[in-house]
Amino acid sequence: MAELLIKNSSLGFVKAIIFDKDGTLSSSEEYLLELAKTRVDFAVNKFKELKINNFKIFLLRKLLNSIYGLKNKALSANACLAIASKEQNIISTATIFTLFGFDWSKALSISQTIFDEVDIFLANNKNNIQKQRTLISGAFDLLVSLKRNGVCIALMTNDSQVGIDEFIYSNKLEGIFD
């Protein structure tokens, strides 16, 4: 068991630590900003295809920016994009669409389609920042030290299994997490 010290003061002994992947072990704000902006742009384009008037498109952009937490080229840590699951974000987006007169079934379908299209677009984008996410400075050494001292380490995330596997592989974390 390892002793947890902060400023040379003991907080006690720990058996295990659970780390959140995005925002704790890796900086995810740039990726989330790209994701939010792309989702908003795809939603706006979808509304244009559906011949929705420009004033409603302006309102749509404002509402989506608000729920996703986009403000002044930054992302709110308390908004749904930063803390909610993809499914919860789909529901939030569909809820906004209902404000424009779509029934729930249609709003949910449009929202799901947009999210799927954005995922494909970002996966095919060679400059996709998601693939470039690395550990924050000092995280690798901390994880290795904890492991060496017998602390069980777990990884917590809303990411897909593929995203988790890519993160672990690209950051050479195989065998670190229990």
PDB file of C-alpha atoms in Angstrom:
ATOM      1  CA  MET A   1       0.000   0.000   0.000  1.00  0.00           C
ATOM      2  CA  ALA A   2       1.296   3.476  -0.859  1.00  0.00           C
ATOM      3  CA  GLU A   3       1.124   6.529   1.342  1.00  0.00           C
ATOM      4  CA  LEU A   4      -0.396   9.600  -0.285  1.00  0.00           C
ATOM      5  CA  LEU A   5       1.499  12.778   0.563  1.00  0.00           C
ATOM      6  CA  ILE A   6       0.529  16.319  -0.358  1.00  0.00           C
ATOM      7  CA  LYS A   7       3.056  18.998   0.575  1.00  0.00           C
ATOM      8  CA  ASN A   8       4.791  16.452   2.829  1.00  0.00           C
ATOM      9  CA  SER A   9       1.602  15.854   4.813  1.00  0.00           C
ATOM     10  CA  SER A  10       0.156  12.362   4.851  1.00  0.00           C
ATOM     11  CA  LEU A  11      -3.404  11.917   3.671  1.00  0.00           C
ATOM     12  CA  GLY A  12      -3.222   8.231   4.461  1.00  0.00           C
ATOM     13  CA  PHE A  13      -2.608   5.038   2.548  1.00  0.00           C
ATOM     14  CA  VAL A  14      -4.260   4.235  -0.760  1.00  0.00           C
ATOM     15  CA  LYS A  15      -4.981   0.902  -2.391  1.00  0.00           C
ATOM     16  CA  ALA A  16      -6.396   2.178  -5.669  1.00  0.00           C
ATOM     17  CA  ILE A  17      -6.871   5.313  -7.742  1.00  0.00           C
ATOM     18  CA  ILE A  18      -9.335   5.840 -10.594  1.00  0.00           C
ATOM     19  CA  PHE A  19      -8.223   8.304 -13.268  1.00  0.00           C
ATOM     20  CA  ASP A  20     -10.508  10.019 -15.760  1.00  0.00           C
ATOM     21  CA  LYS A  21      -8.953   9.931 -19.228  1.00  0.00           C
ATOM     22  CA  ASP A  22     -10.100  13.155 -20.882  1.00  0.00           C
ATOM     23  CA  GLY A  23      -9.254  16.314 -19.015  1.00  0.00           C
ATOM     24  CA  THR A  24      -7.268  14.529 -16.305  1.00  0.00           C
ATOM     25  CA  LEU A  25      -4.694  12.277 -17.934  1.00  0.00           C
ATOM     26  CA  SER A  26      -4.897  14.019 -21.300  1.00  0.00           C
ATOM     27  CA  SER A  27      -5.867  17.494 -22.374  1.00  0.00           C
ATOM     28  CA  SER A  28      -9.073  17.176 -24.381  1.00  0.00           C
ATOM     29  CA  GLU A  29     -10.241  20.769 -24.727  1.00  0.00           C
ATOM     30  CA  GLU A  30      -8.884  21.279 -28.258  1.00  0.00           C
ATOM     31  CA  TYR A  31     -10.538  18.102 -29.469  1.00  0.00           C
ATOM     32  CA  LEU A  32     -13.837  18.910 -27.749  1.00  0.00           C
ATOM     33  CA  LEU A  33     -13.794  22.403 -29.276  1.00  0.00           C
ATOM     34  CA  GLU A  34     -13.265  20.883 -32.715  1.00  0.00           C
ATOM     35  CA  LEU A  35     -16.029  18.341 -32.056  1.00  0.00           C
ATOM     36  CA  ALA A  36     -18.513  20.978 -30.869  1.00  0.00           C
ATOM     37  CA  LYS A  37     -17.837  23.360 -33.755  1.00  0.00           C
ATOM     38  CA  THR A  38     -18.137  20.549 -36.278  1.00  0.00           C
ATOM     39  CA  ARG A  39     -21.422  19.333 -34.787  1.00  0.00           C
ATOM     40  CA  VAL A  40     -22.834  22.856 -34.872  1.00  0.00           C
ATOM     41  CA  ASP A  41     -21.701  23.343 -38.478  1.00  0.00           C
ATOM     42  CA  PHE A  42     -23.226  20.023 -39.558  1.00  0.00           C
ATOM     43  CA  ALA A  43     -26.508  20.882 -37.790  1.00  0.00           C
ATOM     44  CA  VAL A  44     -26.618  24.274 -39.495  1.00  0.00           C
ATOM     45  CA  ASN A  45     -25.992  22.631 -42.864  1.00  0.00           C
ATOM     46  CA  LYS A  46     -28.747  20.094 -42.185  1.00  0.00           C
ATOM     47  CA  PHE A  47     -31.193  22.918 -41.375  1.00  0.00           C
ATOM     48  CA  LYS A  48     -30.181  24.694 -44.587  1.00  0.00           C
ATOM     49  CA  GLU A  49     -30.857  21.480 -46.560  1.00  0.00           C
ATOM     50  CA  LEU A  50     -34.295  21.352 -44.924  1.00  0.00           C
ATOM     51  CA  LYS A  51     -34.926  24.943 -46.107  1.00  0.00           C
ATOM     52  CA  ILE A  52     -35.179  26.367 -42.579  1.00  0.00           C
ATOM     53  CA  ASN A  53     -35.073  30.185 -42.638  1.00  0.00           C
ATOM     54  CA  ASN A  54     -31.917  32.122 -41.734  1.00  0.00           C
ATOM     55  CA  PHE A  55     -33.272  33.566 -38.483  1.00  0.00           C
ATOM     56  CA  LYS A  56     -34.050  30.073 -37.171  1.00  0.00           C
ATOM     57  CA  ILE A  57     -30.578  28.927 -38.258  1.00  0.00           C
ATOM     58  CA  PHE A  58     -29.074  31.836 -36.313  1.00  0.00           C
ATOM     59  CA  LEU A  59     -31.068  30.749 -33.237  1.00  0.00           C
ATOM     60  CA  LEU A  60     -30.066  27.127 -33.757  1.00  0.00           C
ATOM     61  CA  ARG A  61     -26.379  28.060 -33.755  1.00  0.00           C
ATOM     62  CA  LYS A  62     -26.808  30.127 -30.551  1.00  0.00           C
ATOM     63  CA  LEU A  63     -28.702  27.356 -28.746  1.00  0.00           C
ATOM     64  CA  LEU A  64     -26.276  24.601 -29.749  1.00  0.00           C
ATOM     65  CA  ASN A  65     -23.284  26.732 -28.775  1.00  0.00           C
ATOM     66  CA  SER A  66     -24.962  27.278 -25.423  1.00  0.00           C
ATOM     67  CA  ILE A  67     -25.741  23.637 -24.623  1.00  0.00           C
ATOM     68  CA  TYR A  68     -22.325  22.462 -25.829  1.00  0.00           C
ATOM     69  CA  GLY A  69     -20.644  25.189 -23.759  1.00  0.00           C
ATOM     70  CA  LEU A  70     -18.944  27.090 -26.595  1.00  0.00           C
ATOM     71  CA  LYS A  71     -18.146  30.681 -25.719  1.00  0.00           C
ATOM     72  CA  ASN A  72     -15.403  32.969 -27.002  1.00  0.00           C
ATOM     73  CA  LYS A  73     -13.363  30.109 -28.515  1.00  0.00           C
ATOM     74  CA  ALA A  74     -13.375  28.254 -25.198  1.00  0.00           C
ATOM     75  CA  LEU A  75     -15.349  25.369 -23.753  1.00  0.00           C
ATOM     76  CA  SER A  76     -17.221  25.441 -20.466  1.00  0.00           C
ATOM     77  CA  ALA A  77     -16.167  22.590 -18.200  1.00  0.00           C
ATOM     78  CA  ASN A  78     -19.747  22.440 -16.889  1.00  0.00           C
ATOM     79  CA  ALA A  79     -21.581  22.101 -20.208  1.00  0.00           C
ATOM     80  CA  CYS A  80     -22.942  18.866 -21.634  1.00  0.00           C
ATOM     81  CA  LEU A  81     -20.166  18.351 -24.185  1.00  0.00           C
ATOM     82  CA  ALA A  82     -17.456  18.305 -21.536  1.00  0.00           C
ATOM     83  CA  ILE A  83     -19.203  16.083 -19.000  1.00  0.00           C
ATOM     84  CA  ALA A  84     -22.068  14.176 -20.597  1.00  0.00           C
ATOM     85  CA  SER A  85     -21.945  11.025 -22.695  1.00  0.00           C
ATOM     86  CA  LYS A  86     -22.402  11.041 -26.447  1.00  0.00           C
ATOM     87  CA  GLU A  87     -25.924   9.655 -26.014  1.00  0.00           C
ATOM     88  CA  GLN A  88     -26.809  12.442 -23.583  1.00  0.00           C
ATOM     89  CA  ASN A  89     -25.454  15.007 -26.061  1.00  0.00           C
ATOM     90  CA  ILE A  90     -27.596  13.468 -28.809  1.00  0.00           C
ATOM     91  CA  ILE A  91     -30.653  13.864 -26.584  1.00  0.00           C
ATOM     92  CA  SER A  92     -29.721  17.481 -25.737  1.00  0.00           C
ATOM     93  CA  THR A  93     -29.315  18.253 -29.431  1.00  0.00           C
ATOM     94  CA  ALA A  94     -32.612  16.576 -30.314  1.00  0.00           C
ATOM     95  CA  THR A  95     -34.329  18.601 -27.605  1.00  0.00           C
ATOM     96  CA  ILE A  96     -33.105  21.784 -29.278  1.00  0.00           C
ATOM     97  CA  PHE A  97     -34.470  20.513 -32.611  1.00  0.00           C
ATOM     98  CA  THR A  98     -37.921  20.050 -31.085  1.00  0.00           C
ATOM     99  CA  LEU A  99     -37.948  23.781 -30.351  1.00  0.00           C
ATOM    100  CA  PHE A 100     -37.981  24.284 -34.120  1.00  0.00           C
ATOM    101  CA  GLY A 101     -41.119  22.216 -34.616  1.00  0.00           C
ATOM    102  CA  PHE A 102     -39.720  18.740 -35.228  1.00  0.00           C
ATOM    103  CA  ASP A 103     -41.486  15.896 -33.461  1.00  0.00           C
ATOM    104  CA  TRP A 104     -39.321  13.890 -31.036  1.00  0.00           C
ATOM    105  CA  SER A 105     -38.771  10.957 -33.385  1.00  0.00           C
ATOM    106  CA  LYS A 106     -37.616  13.189 -36.258  1.00  0.00           C
ATOM    107  CA  ALA A 107     -35.494  15.383 -33.960  1.00  0.00           C
ATOM    108  CA  LEU A 108     -33.744  12.334 -32.515  1.00  0.00           C
ATOM    109  CA  SER A 109     -33.190  10.866 -35.977  1.00  0.00           C
ATOM    110  CA  ILE A 110     -31.664  14.104 -37.312  1.00  0.00           C
ATOM    111  CA  SER A 111     -29.496  14.443 -34.227  1.00  0.00           C
ATOM    112  CA  GLN A 112     -28.201  10.850 -34.510  1.00  0.00           C
ATOM    113  CA  THR A 113     -27.489  11.318 -38.226  1.00  0.00           C
ATOM    114  CA  ILE A 114     -25.506  14.498 -37.565  1.00  0.00           C
ATOM    115  CA  PHE A 115     -23.445  12.850 -34.825  1.00  0.00           C
ATOM    116  CA  ASP A 116     -22.719   9.841 -37.061  1.00  0.00           C
ATOM    117  CA  GLU A 117     -21.699  12.098 -39.964  1.00  0.00           C
ATOM    118  CA  VAL A 118     -19.433  14.171 -37.699  1.00  0.00           C
ATOM    119  CA  ASP A 119     -17.780  11.017 -36.333  1.00  0.00           C
ATOM    120  CA  ILE A 120     -17.057   9.786 -39.862  1.00  0.00           C
ATOM    121  CA  PHE A 121     -15.828  13.224 -40.948  1.00  0.00           C
ATOM    122  CA  LEU A 122     -13.447  13.569 -37.989  1.00  0.00           C
ATOM    123  CA  ALA A 123     -12.208   9.974 -38.279  1.00  0.00           C
ATOM    124  CA  ASN A 124     -11.314  10.584 -41.928  1.00  0.00           C
ATOM    125  CA  ASN A 125      -9.694  13.956 -41.258  1.00  0.00           C
ATOM    126  CA  LYS A 126      -5.929  13.397 -41.250  1.00  0.00           C
ATOM    127  CA  ASN A 127      -5.421  16.379 -38.923  1.00  0.00           C
ATOM    128  CA  ASN A 128      -7.970  15.111 -36.396  1.00  0.00           C
ATOM    129  CA  ILE A 129      -6.739  16.313 -33.032  1.00  0.00           C
ATOM    130  CA  GLN A 130      -8.382  13.347 -31.253  1.00  0.00           C
ATOM    131  CA  LYS A 131      -5.694  11.058 -32.638  1.00  0.00           C
ATOM    132  CA  GLN A 132      -3.006  13.413 -31.331  1.00  0.00           C
ATOM    133  CA  ARG A 133      -4.103  13.460 -27.666  1.00  0.00           C
ATOM    134  CA  THR A 134      -1.228  12.596 -25.398  1.00  0.00           C
ATOM    135  CA  LEU A 135      -0.711  12.388 -21.675  1.00  0.00           C
ATOM    136  CA  ILE A 136      -0.272  15.621 -19.767  1.00  0.00           C
ATOM    137  CA  SER A 137       3.217  16.324 -18.488  1.00  0.00           C
ATOM    138  CA  GLY A 138       4.184  14.074 -15.588  1.00  0.00           C
ATOM    139  CA  ALA A 139       1.215  11.706 -15.895  1.00  0.00           C
ATOM    140  CA  PHE A 140       3.214   8.762 -17.231  1.00  0.00           C
ATOM    141  CA  ASP A 141       5.777   8.997 -14.435  1.00  0.00           C
ATOM    142  CA  LEU A 142       3.007   9.234 -11.827  1.00  0.00           C
ATOM    143  CA  LEU A 143       1.200   6.178 -13.198  1.00  0.00           C
ATOM    144  CA  VAL A 144       4.409   4.128 -13.319  1.00  0.00           C
ATOM    145  CA  SER A 145       5.347   5.195  -9.782  1.00  0.00           C
ATOM    146  CA  LEU A 146       1.911   4.296  -8.429  1.00  0.00           C
ATOM    147  CA  LYS A 147       2.001   0.925 -10.172  1.00  0.00           C
ATOM    148  CA  ARG A 148       5.514   0.244  -8.879  1.00  0.00           C
ATOM    149  CA  ASN A 149       4.296   1.002  -5.343  1.00  0.00           C
ATOM    150  CA  GLY A 150       1.448  -1.484  -5.517  1.00  0.00           C
ATOM    151  CA  VAL A 151      -1.443   0.912  -6.125  1.00  0.00           C
ATOM    152  CA  CYS A 152      -4.206  -0.495  -8.339  1.00  0.00           C
ATOM    153  CA  ILE A 153      -4.927   1.934 -11.163  1.00  0.00           C
ATOM    154  CA  ALA A 154      -8.156   2.164 -13.139  1.00  0.00           C
ATOM    155  CA  LEU A 155      -9.160   4.254 -16.147  1.00  0.00           C
ATOM    156  CA  MET A 156     -12.619   5.839 -16.329  1.00  0.00           C
ATOM    157  CA  THR A 157     -14.032   7.389 -19.489  1.00  0.00           C
ATOM    158  CA  ASN A 158     -17.093   7.821 -21.687  1.00  0.00           C
ATOM    159  CA  ASP A 159     -14.921   7.045 -24.718  1.00  0.00           C
ATOM    160  CA  SER A 160     -15.490   4.011 -26.938  1.00  0.00           C
ATOM    161  CA  GLN A 161     -13.394   0.866 -26.541  1.00  0.00           C
ATOM    162  CA  VAL A 162     -11.556   1.767 -29.759  1.00  0.00           C
ATOM    163  CA  GLY A 163     -10.786   5.233 -28.367  1.00  0.00           C
ATOM    164  CA  ILE A 164      -9.559   3.739 -25.093  1.00  0.00           C
ATOM    165  CA  ASP A 165      -7.371   1.199 -26.900  1.00  0.00           C
ATOM    166  CA  GLU A 166      -5.869   3.922 -29.142  1.00  0.00           C
ATOM    167  CA  PHE A 167      -5.163   6.121 -26.115  1.00  0.00           C
ATOM    168  CA  ILE A 168      -3.453   3.310 -24.211  1.00  0.00           C
ATOM    169  CA  TYR A 169      -1.437   2.161 -27.242  1.00  0.00           C
ATOM    170  CA  SER A 170      -0.341   5.621 -28.424  1.00  0.00           C
ATOM    171  CA  ASN A 171       0.777   6.603 -24.914  1.00  0.00           C
ATOM    172  CA  LYS A 172       2.531   3.263 -24.207  1.00  0.00           C
ATOM    173  CA  LEU A 173       0.259   2.483 -21.254  1.00  0.00           C
ATOM    174  CA  GLU A 174      -0.189  -1.242 -21.907  1.00  0.00           C
ATOM    175  CA  GLY A 175      -0.228  -3.110 -18.593  1.00  0.00           C
ATOM    176  CA  ILE A 176      -0.539   0.046 -16.469  1.00  0.00           C
ATOM    177  CA  PHE A 177      -4.253  -0.117 -15.693  1.00  0.00           C
ATOM    178  CA  ASP A 178      -5.693  -2.884 -13.552  1.00  0.00           C
TER     179      ASP A 178
END
